[in-house]
Amino acid sequence: MDEAQLRSLTPSVLGILVRRGADFAAAEDAVQDALVEAVRVWPASPPRDPKGWLVTAAWRKFLDATRADAARRRREDRVDEEPAPGPAPAVDDTLQLYFLCAHPSLTPSSAVALTLRAVGGLTTRQIAHAYLVPEATMAQRISRAKRTVSDVRFDQPGDVATVLRVLYLVFNEGYSGDIDLAAEAIRLTRQLAAVIDHPEVAGLLALMLLHHARRASRTAPDGSLVPLAEQDRGRWDTGAIAEGVRILQAALARDRLGEFQAQAAVAALHADAPTAEETDWVQIVEWYDELGRLTDSPVVRLNRAVAVGEADGPRAGLAALAALDESLPRYAAVAAYLHERDGDPATAARLYAEAARKAPNLAERDYLTRQAARLNADGPR
């Protein structure tokens, strides 16, 4: 069993421990310890029932930690026995755990961070990048969230908006990061859409499907990044696009616009264009205007600058960009692209090199480095 398969068992094992009376913070630590133990011993002695092995190992580690901590001895009264031997129950607790992590005692940002770390499987570094904060800041936020919920019972699940935010960030990390979580995020969002009739749940599902439909064309055989304008649209999943558009249209018809529906509308316009040149950039700018009013997000304004540059020319895009903070992630990459389109390759090459140094992943860094090298090679000798 590889690391990704091992990680996929974490939510279910965590859910079993919580249902048996373990508080969430201690259960999460116990499961992580059990995973480390599994990595150490499984190569030489793989278990017949990996999930059952993890449940037993995690429960034992939870008991050890409980008995070692005098302040938590009262929890021993709730401990009856180890899980019975044999296969563990095939119950999917993941979505329930997402709601439980969105506990009313936590702020929305802390609830999202805790869920991404404990249930989503993301590292503190990945979560910090998603929130645009330093890793140390995010580590402190997650630690505070664990302390806050360490002595509460999970009988007041959080709200849908927080759960949607978590699913969105998990999908984004799975779509562009080092761990493949995108398919799992889509699966959970489908589950949520089946039990909650809300246009933003539908909007998020549509957004995920529309982005995921393009995934096969996002990288070349050598793993290098392929930008949207250069992707082979014949490799896009037309079935997923059709489903995403259908879900989005039904959500928009309810006239309760939210940010996920607006983002899905942008994705649908890209998916609907037969070629990059035929993209309706004017309408995309209008959707970014709507999205900006809904979120006031600097990342939205950065994406809008790109769309303005396509709709009204690079000078207009640079003017929109000038109003934004240069420290924004990918600001230098956007500036480089617009300067190149405006006929200033020297500035573009410098900015591509700067963007490469700040890139969040290896594929993006390599792409930006190649762009800088291309322009430098074409420059004056």
Short mmCIF file of C-alpha atoms in Angstrom, two decimals:
data_model
loop_
_atom_site.label_atom_id
_atom_site.label_comp_id
_atom_site.label_asym_id
_atom_site.label_seq_id
_atom_site.Cartn_x
_atom_site.Cartn_y
_atom_site.Cartn_z
CA MET A 1 0.00 0.00 0.00
CA ASP A 2 1.52 3.33 -1.05
CA GLU A 3 1.43 6.59 0.90
CA ALA A 4 -1.63 7.95 -0.91
CA GLN A 5 -3.65 4.79 -0.18
CA LEU A 6 -2.50 4.84 3.42
CA ARG A 7 -3.53 8.48 3.76
CA SER A 8 -6.97 7.72 2.32
CA LEU A 9 -7.74 5.55 5.36
CA THR A 10 -7.14 8.42 7.81
CA PRO A 11 -10.66 9.96 7.88
CA SER A 12 -12.40 6.66 8.53
CA VAL A 13 -9.97 5.61 11.28
CA LEU A 14 -10.23 9.06 12.85
CA GLY A 15 -14.02 8.85 12.75
CA ILE A 16 -14.00 5.47 14.53
CA LEU A 17 -11.84 6.84 17.36
CA VAL A 18 -14.05 9.92 17.78
CA ARG A 19 -17.20 7.79 17.88
CA ARG A 20 -15.61 5.63 20.58
CA GLY A 21 -15.14 8.65 22.83
CA ALA A 22 -11.72 10.04 21.95
CA ASP A 23 -11.55 13.82 21.81
CA PHE A 24 -10.67 15.06 18.35
CA ALA A 25 -7.21 16.51 19.05
CA ALA A 26 -5.97 13.39 20.84
CA ALA A 27 -7.52 11.11 18.22
CA GLU A 28 -5.84 13.02 15.40
CA ASP A 29 -2.45 12.73 17.14
CA ALA A 30 -3.00 9.01 17.73
CA VAL A 31 -3.89 8.38 14.08
CA GLN A 32 -0.81 10.26 12.90
CA ASP A 33 1.36 8.17 15.24
CA ALA A 34 -0.26 4.98 13.93
CA LEU A 35 0.43 6.05 10.33
CA VAL A 36 4.11 6.58 11.18
CA GLU A 37 4.20 3.12 12.74
CA ALA A 38 2.54 1.64 9.64
CA VAL A 39 5.16 3.16 7.36
CA ARG A 40 7.83 1.57 9.56
CA VAL A 41 6.48 -1.98 9.91
CA TRP A 42 4.22 -2.66 6.92
CA PRO A 43 6.94 -3.09 4.26
CA ALA A 44 8.26 -6.12 6.19
CA SER A 45 4.93 -7.39 7.54
CA PRO A 46 1.87 -6.06 5.63
CA PRO A 47 -1.43 -6.64 7.50
CA ARG A 48 -4.35 -8.55 5.97
CA ASP A 49 -6.73 -5.80 7.13
CA PRO A 50 -4.89 -2.44 6.88
CA LYS A 51 -7.82 -0.40 8.21
CA GLY A 52 -8.39 -2.73 11.17
CA TRP A 53 -4.65 -2.63 11.95
CA LEU A 54 -4.68 1.18 11.95
CA VAL A 55 -7.79 1.34 14.17
CA THR A 56 -6.20 -0.98 16.74
CA ALA A 57 -2.82 0.76 16.64
CA ALA A 58 -4.34 4.25 16.85
CA TRP A 59 -6.64 3.25 19.70
CA ARG A 60 -3.71 1.82 21.66
CA LYS A 61 -1.71 4.99 21.12
CA PHE A 62 -4.70 7.05 22.25
CA LEU A 63 -4.96 4.95 25.41
CA ASP A 64 -1.23 5.32 26.09
CA ALA A 65 -1.43 9.10 25.70
CA THR A 66 -4.55 9.30 27.87
CA ARG A 67 -3.02 7.30 30.72
CA ALA A 68 0.22 9.30 30.54
CA ASP A 69 -1.56 12.63 30.91
CA ALA A 70 -2.83 13.18 34.45
CA ALA A 71 -5.01 16.08 33.35
CA ARG A 72 -6.94 13.72 31.11
CA ARG A 73 -7.39 10.75 33.48
CA ARG A 74 -11.13 11.39 33.60
CA ARG A 75 -11.35 10.13 30.02
CA GLU A 76 -10.27 6.66 31.17
CA ASP A 77 -13.80 6.13 32.49
CA ARG A 78 -15.04 6.24 28.93
CA VAL A 79 -12.54 3.67 27.70
CA ASP A 80 -14.03 0.17 27.72
CA GLU A 81 -11.94 -1.99 25.47
CA GLU A 82 -9.96 -2.08 22.27
CA PRO A 83 -11.83 -2.51 19.01
CA ALA A 84 -12.79 -6.13 18.38
CA PRO A 85 -10.46 -8.07 16.06
CA GLY A 86 -11.51 -8.59 12.49
CA PRO A 87 -12.32 -6.24 9.61
CA ALA A 88 -13.22 -2.68 10.59
CA PRO A 89 -16.72 -1.45 9.64
CA ALA A 90 -16.98 0.00 6.14
CA VAL A 91 -18.43 3.36 7.15
CA ASP A 92 -17.48 6.59 5.41
CA ASP A 93 -17.28 9.24 8.12
CA THR A 94 -15.33 11.79 6.10
CA LEU A 95 -18.11 14.27 5.35
CA GLN A 96 -19.40 14.04 8.92
CA LEU A 97 -15.90 14.82 10.18
CA TYR A 98 -15.78 17.88 7.94
CA PHE A 99 -18.90 19.17 9.68
CA LEU A 100 -17.63 18.27 13.13
CA CYS A 101 -14.38 20.16 12.54
CA ALA A 102 -16.44 23.25 11.69
CA HIS A 103 -17.40 23.44 15.38
CA PRO A 104 -19.16 26.59 16.65
CA SER A 105 -16.39 27.11 19.22
CA LEU A 106 -13.93 27.80 16.38
CA THR A 107 -13.67 30.77 14.07
CA PRO A 108 -14.33 29.85 10.42
CA SER A 109 -10.65 30.27 9.48
CA SER A 110 -9.50 28.06 12.35
CA ALA A 111 -12.14 25.44 11.54
CA VAL A 112 -10.99 25.31 7.93
CA ALA A 113 -7.33 25.03 8.91
CA LEU A 114 -8.02 22.24 11.43
CA THR A 115 -10.09 20.24 8.95
CA LEU A 116 -7.53 20.57 6.17
CA ARG A 117 -4.81 19.31 8.53
CA ALA A 118 -6.69 16.60 10.40
CA VAL A 119 -9.10 15.24 7.79
CA GLY A 120 -7.94 16.58 4.44
CA GLY A 121 -4.38 15.36 4.92
CA LEU A 122 -2.71 18.63 3.87
CA THR A 123 0.54 19.74 5.48
CA THR A 124 0.81 22.95 7.47
CA ARG A 125 2.89 24.41 4.63
CA GLN A 126 0.19 23.66 2.05
CA ILE A 127 -2.53 25.18 4.22
CA ALA A 128 -0.42 28.28 4.87
CA HIS A 129 0.05 28.72 1.13
CA ALA A 130 -3.71 28.44 0.54
CA TYR A 131 -4.30 31.18 3.13
CA LEU A 132 -1.41 33.38 1.98
CA VAL A 133 0.16 33.43 5.46
CA PRO A 134 3.56 32.29 6.82
CA GLU A 135 3.83 28.62 7.80
CA ALA A 136 4.62 29.51 11.44
CA THR A 137 1.43 31.57 11.64
CA MET A 138 -0.65 28.69 10.33
CA ALA A 139 1.01 26.22 12.71
CA GLN A 140 0.01 28.42 15.64
CA ARG A 141 -3.55 28.72 14.32
CA ILE A 142 -3.92 24.95 14.03
CA SER A 143 -2.46 24.40 17.51
CA ARG A 144 -4.91 26.91 19.00
CA ALA A 145 -7.79 25.20 17.21
CA LYS A 146 -6.77 21.82 18.65
CA ARG A 147 -6.58 23.27 22.15
CA THR A 148 -9.97 24.92 21.75
CA VAL A 149 -11.75 21.71 20.83
CA SER A 150 -9.74 19.37 23.07
CA ASP A 151 -12.40 19.37 25.82
CA VAL A 152 -15.61 19.85 23.86
CA ARG A 153 -18.03 17.23 22.63
CA PHE A 154 -18.75 17.22 18.93
CA ASP A 155 -22.54 17.45 19.18
CA GLN A 156 -22.85 20.84 17.45
CA PRO A 157 -21.65 20.49 13.86
CA GLY A 158 -20.59 23.59 11.98
CA ASP A 159 -22.24 25.34 9.08
CA VAL A 160 -22.32 24.52 5.39
CA ALA A 161 -20.36 27.61 4.34
CA THR A 162 -17.29 26.53 6.34
CA VAL A 163 -17.49 22.98 5.00
CA LEU A 164 -17.71 24.32 1.43
CA ARG A 165 -14.62 26.45 2.03
CA VAL A 166 -12.71 23.41 3.24
CA LEU A 167 -13.77 21.28 0.29
CA TYR A 168 -12.80 24.08 -2.10
CA LEU A 169 -9.30 24.39 -0.62
CA VAL A 170 -8.81 20.62 -0.55
CA PHE A 171 -9.77 20.45 -4.23
CA ASN A 172 -7.41 23.28 -5.13
CA GLU A 173 -4.50 21.60 -3.38
CA GLY A 174 -5.36 18.30 -5.04
CA TYR A 175 -5.68 20.01 -8.42
CA SER A 176 -2.41 21.91 -8.32
CA GLY A 177 -0.37 20.51 -5.43
CA ASP A 178 1.68 17.49 -4.50
CA ILE A 179 -1.15 15.28 -3.15
CA ASP A 180 -4.01 14.06 -5.32
CA LEU A 181 -7.09 15.12 -3.34
CA ALA A 182 -9.21 16.51 -6.17
CA ALA A 183 -11.24 13.36 -6.84
CA GLU A 184 -11.93 12.92 -3.12
CA ALA A 185 -13.13 16.54 -2.85
CA ILE A 186 -15.50 15.99 -5.79
CA ARG A 187 -16.82 12.79 -4.21
CA LEU A 188 -17.57 14.52 -0.91
CA THR A 189 -19.16 17.51 -2.63
CA ARG A 190 -21.44 15.13 -4.54
CA GLN A 191 -22.45 13.60 -1.21
CA LEU A 192 -23.16 17.04 0.19
CA ALA A 193 -25.19 18.06 -2.88
CA ALA A 194 -27.29 14.90 -2.49
CA VAL A 195 -28.39 15.85 1.03
CA ILE A 196 -28.38 19.68 0.96
CA ASP A 197 -30.34 21.61 -1.66
CA HIS A 198 -28.34 24.83 -1.84
CA PRO A 199 -27.18 26.73 -4.96
CA GLU A 200 -23.68 27.29 -3.59
CA VAL A 201 -23.20 23.57 -2.98
CA ALA A 202 -24.22 23.03 -6.59
CA GLY A 203 -21.98 25.90 -7.66
CA LEU A 204 -18.96 24.35 -5.97
CA LEU A 205 -19.66 20.95 -7.54
CA ALA A 206 -19.97 22.56 -10.97
CA LEU A 207 -16.72 24.47 -10.45
CA MET A 208 -14.85 21.31 -9.48
CA LEU A 209 -16.20 19.34 -12.44
CA LEU A 210 -15.32 22.08 -14.92
CA HIS A 211 -11.76 22.39 -13.64
CA HIS A 212 -11.25 18.65 -13.29
CA ALA A 213 -12.43 18.16 -16.89
CA ARG A 214 -9.26 19.94 -18.08
CA ARG A 215 -6.85 18.09 -15.85
CA ALA A 216 -5.49 15.61 -18.41
CA SER A 217 -4.30 18.47 -20.61
CA ARG A 218 -2.68 20.58 -17.88
CA THR A 219 0.69 18.81 -18.03
CA ALA A 220 2.86 17.49 -20.84
CA PRO A 221 4.18 13.89 -20.87
CA ASP A 222 7.38 15.11 -19.19
CA GLY A 223 5.35 16.66 -16.36
CA SER A 224 5.80 20.26 -17.48
CA LEU A 225 2.95 22.72 -17.06
CA VAL A 226 0.77 23.52 -20.08
CA PRO A 227 -1.03 26.89 -19.79
CA LEU A 228 -4.73 27.09 -20.61
CA ALA A 229 -4.24 28.80 -23.96
CA GLU A 230 -1.92 26.01 -25.17
CA GLN A 231 -3.90 23.01 -23.90
CA ASP A 232 -5.22 20.37 -26.29
CA ARG A 233 -8.95 20.92 -25.91
CA GLY A 234 -9.61 17.60 -27.54
CA ARG A 235 -8.37 15.98 -24.32
CA TRP A 236 -10.90 17.81 -22.16
CA ASP A 237 -13.58 15.63 -20.58
CA THR A 238 -16.70 16.79 -22.42
CA GLY A 239 -18.97 14.67 -20.22
CA ALA A 240 -17.74 16.40 -17.07
CA ILE A 241 -18.03 19.79 -18.76
CA ALA A 242 -21.62 19.10 -19.81
CA GLU A 243 -22.51 17.96 -16.30
CA GLY A 244 -20.84 20.99 -14.73
CA VAL A 245 -22.62 23.42 -17.06
CA ARG A 246 -25.97 21.73 -16.42
CA ILE A 247 -25.52 21.91 -12.64
CA LEU A 248 -24.38 25.53 -12.87
CA GLN A 249 -27.31 26.63 -15.02
CA ALA A 250 -29.78 25.09 -12.56
CA ALA A 251 -28.06 26.87 -9.66
CA LEU A 252 -27.95 30.26 -11.40
CA ALA A 253 -31.64 29.96 -12.26
CA ARG A 254 -32.43 30.16 -8.55
CA ASP A 255 -31.10 33.76 -8.49
CA ARG A 256 -29.09 33.35 -5.28
CA LEU A 257 -25.62 34.11 -6.61
CA GLY A 258 -22.61 33.15 -4.54
CA GLU A 259 -18.87 33.09 -5.10
CA PHE A 260 -18.68 29.45 -6.17
CA GLN A 261 -21.36 29.94 -8.79
CA ALA A 262 -19.52 33.01 -10.11
CA GLN A 263 -16.23 31.11 -10.29
CA ALA A 264 -17.98 28.24 -12.04
CA ALA A 265 -19.39 30.69 -14.59
CA VAL A 266 -15.85 31.82 -15.43
CA ALA A 267 -14.74 28.19 -15.77
CA ALA A 268 -17.74 27.44 -17.99
CA LEU A 269 -16.85 30.28 -20.36
CA HIS A 270 -13.34 28.87 -20.73
CA ALA A 271 -14.72 25.37 -21.27
CA ASP A 272 -17.25 26.59 -23.84
CA ALA A 273 -14.67 28.28 -26.09
CA PRO A 274 -13.65 26.04 -29.04
CA THR A 275 -10.24 27.76 -29.08
CA ALA A 276 -8.36 30.10 -26.75
CA GLU A 277 -8.83 32.92 -29.28
CA GLU A 278 -12.61 32.52 -29.15
CA THR A 279 -12.84 32.91 -25.37
CA ASP A 280 -15.46 35.50 -24.33
CA TRP A 281 -13.12 37.62 -22.22
CA VAL A 282 -15.57 40.52 -21.96
CA GLN A 283 -18.08 38.30 -20.21
CA ILE A 284 -15.33 36.82 -18.03
CA VAL A 285 -14.42 40.34 -16.86
CA GLU A 286 -18.08 40.89 -15.96
CA TRP A 287 -18.13 37.70 -13.89
CA TYR A 288 -14.93 38.75 -12.13
CA ASP A 289 -16.64 42.04 -11.31
CA GLU A 290 -19.49 40.07 -9.72
CA LEU A 291 -17.02 37.87 -7.90
CA GLY A 292 -15.13 40.90 -6.61
CA ARG A 293 -18.31 42.34 -5.16
CA LEU A 294 -19.04 39.04 -3.42
CA THR A 295 -15.58 38.39 -1.96
CA ASP A 296 -13.39 41.52 -2.12
CA SER A 297 -10.52 39.09 -2.69
CA PRO A 298 -7.12 40.35 -3.93
CA VAL A 299 -6.67 37.08 -5.84
CA VAL A 300 -9.92 37.75 -7.70
CA ARG A 301 -8.67 41.23 -8.62
CA LEU A 302 -5.41 39.70 -9.86
CA ASN A 303 -7.29 37.27 -12.10
CA ARG A 304 -9.50 40.11 -13.27
CA ALA A 305 -6.40 42.04 -14.40
CA VAL A 306 -5.48 39.13 -16.66
CA ALA A 307 -9.01 39.05 -18.10
CA VAL A 308 -8.97 42.81 -18.66
CA GLY A 309 -5.66 42.44 -20.47
CA GLU A 310 -7.23 39.90 -22.80
CA ALA A 311 -10.47 41.82 -23.32
CA ASP A 312 -9.12 45.38 -23.63
CA GLY A 313 -5.43 44.95 -24.33
CA PRO A 314 -2.29 44.57 -22.18
CA ARG A 315 -2.08 48.27 -21.27
CA ALA A 316 -5.52 48.07 -19.69
CA GLY A 317 -4.48 44.90 -17.86
CA LEU A 318 -1.34 46.57 -16.52
CA ALA A 319 -3.41 49.53 -15.34
CA ALA A 320 -5.70 47.16 -13.42
CA LEU A 321 -2.66 45.37 -12.02
CA ALA A 322 -1.07 48.61 -10.82
CA ALA A 323 -3.80 49.02 -8.20
CA LEU A 324 -2.84 45.74 -6.50
CA ASP A 325 -0.22 44.79 -3.92
CA GLU A 326 2.95 43.51 -5.59
CA SER A 327 3.44 40.95 -2.80
CA LEU A 328 0.42 38.97 -3.97
CA PRO A 329 1.26 35.39 -5.01
CA ARG A 330 1.66 35.18 -8.81
CA TYR A 331 1.64 38.99 -9.16
CA ALA A 332 5.04 38.88 -10.88
CA ALA A 333 3.88 36.13 -13.24
CA VAL A 334 0.83 38.14 -14.31
CA ALA A 335 2.92 41.28 -14.72
CA ALA A 336 5.43 39.35 -16.83
CA TYR A 337 2.72 38.01 -19.14
CA LEU A 338 1.14 41.44 -19.64
CA HIS A 339 4.49 43.15 -20.24
CA GLU A 340 5.41 40.55 -22.83
CA ARG A 341 2.09 41.09 -24.63
CA ASP A 342 2.74 44.83 -24.46
CA GLY A 343 6.03 44.43 -26.34
CA ASP A 344 8.48 44.76 -23.42
CA PRO A 345 10.38 41.42 -23.40
CA ALA A 346 13.23 42.65 -21.18
CA THR A 347 10.89 43.57 -18.33
CA ALA A 348 8.87 40.42 -18.93
CA ALA A 349 11.98 38.21 -18.71
CA ARG A 350 13.03 39.82 -15.43
CA LEU A 351 9.56 39.36 -13.97
CA TYR A 352 9.28 35.75 -15.15
CA ALA A 353 12.57 35.00 -13.36
CA GLU A 354 11.28 36.72 -10.22
CA ALA A 355 8.01 34.78 -10.42
CA ALA A 356 9.92 31.50 -10.80
CA ARG A 357 11.78 32.14 -7.55
CA LYS A 358 8.43 32.55 -5.75
CA ALA A 359 6.58 29.69 -7.47
CA PRO A 360 4.61 27.43 -5.08
CA ASN A 361 5.46 24.17 -6.86
CA LEU A 362 8.14 22.69 -9.10
CA ALA A 363 6.03 22.50 -12.28
CA GLU A 364 5.13 26.18 -12.12
CA ARG A 365 8.71 27.17 -11.31
CA ASP A 366 10.05 25.25 -14.30
CA TYR A 367 7.47 26.78 -16.63
CA LEU A 368 8.27 30.34 -15.52
CA THR A 369 12.00 29.68 -15.75
CA ARG A 370 11.58 28.48 -19.34
CA GLN A 371 9.58 31.60 -20.17
CA ALA A 372 12.36 33.83 -18.85
CA ALA A 373 14.99 31.82 -20.73
CA ARG A 374 12.97 32.01 -23.96
CA LEU A 375 12.74 35.80 -23.81
CA ASN A 376 16.40 36.20 -22.83
CA ALA A 377 17.43 33.99 -25.76
CA ASP A 378 15.35 36.09 -28.15
CA GLY A 379 16.76 39.37 -26.82
CA PRO A 380 19.65 41.45 -28.12
CA ARG A 381 23.03 39.71 -28.07
#
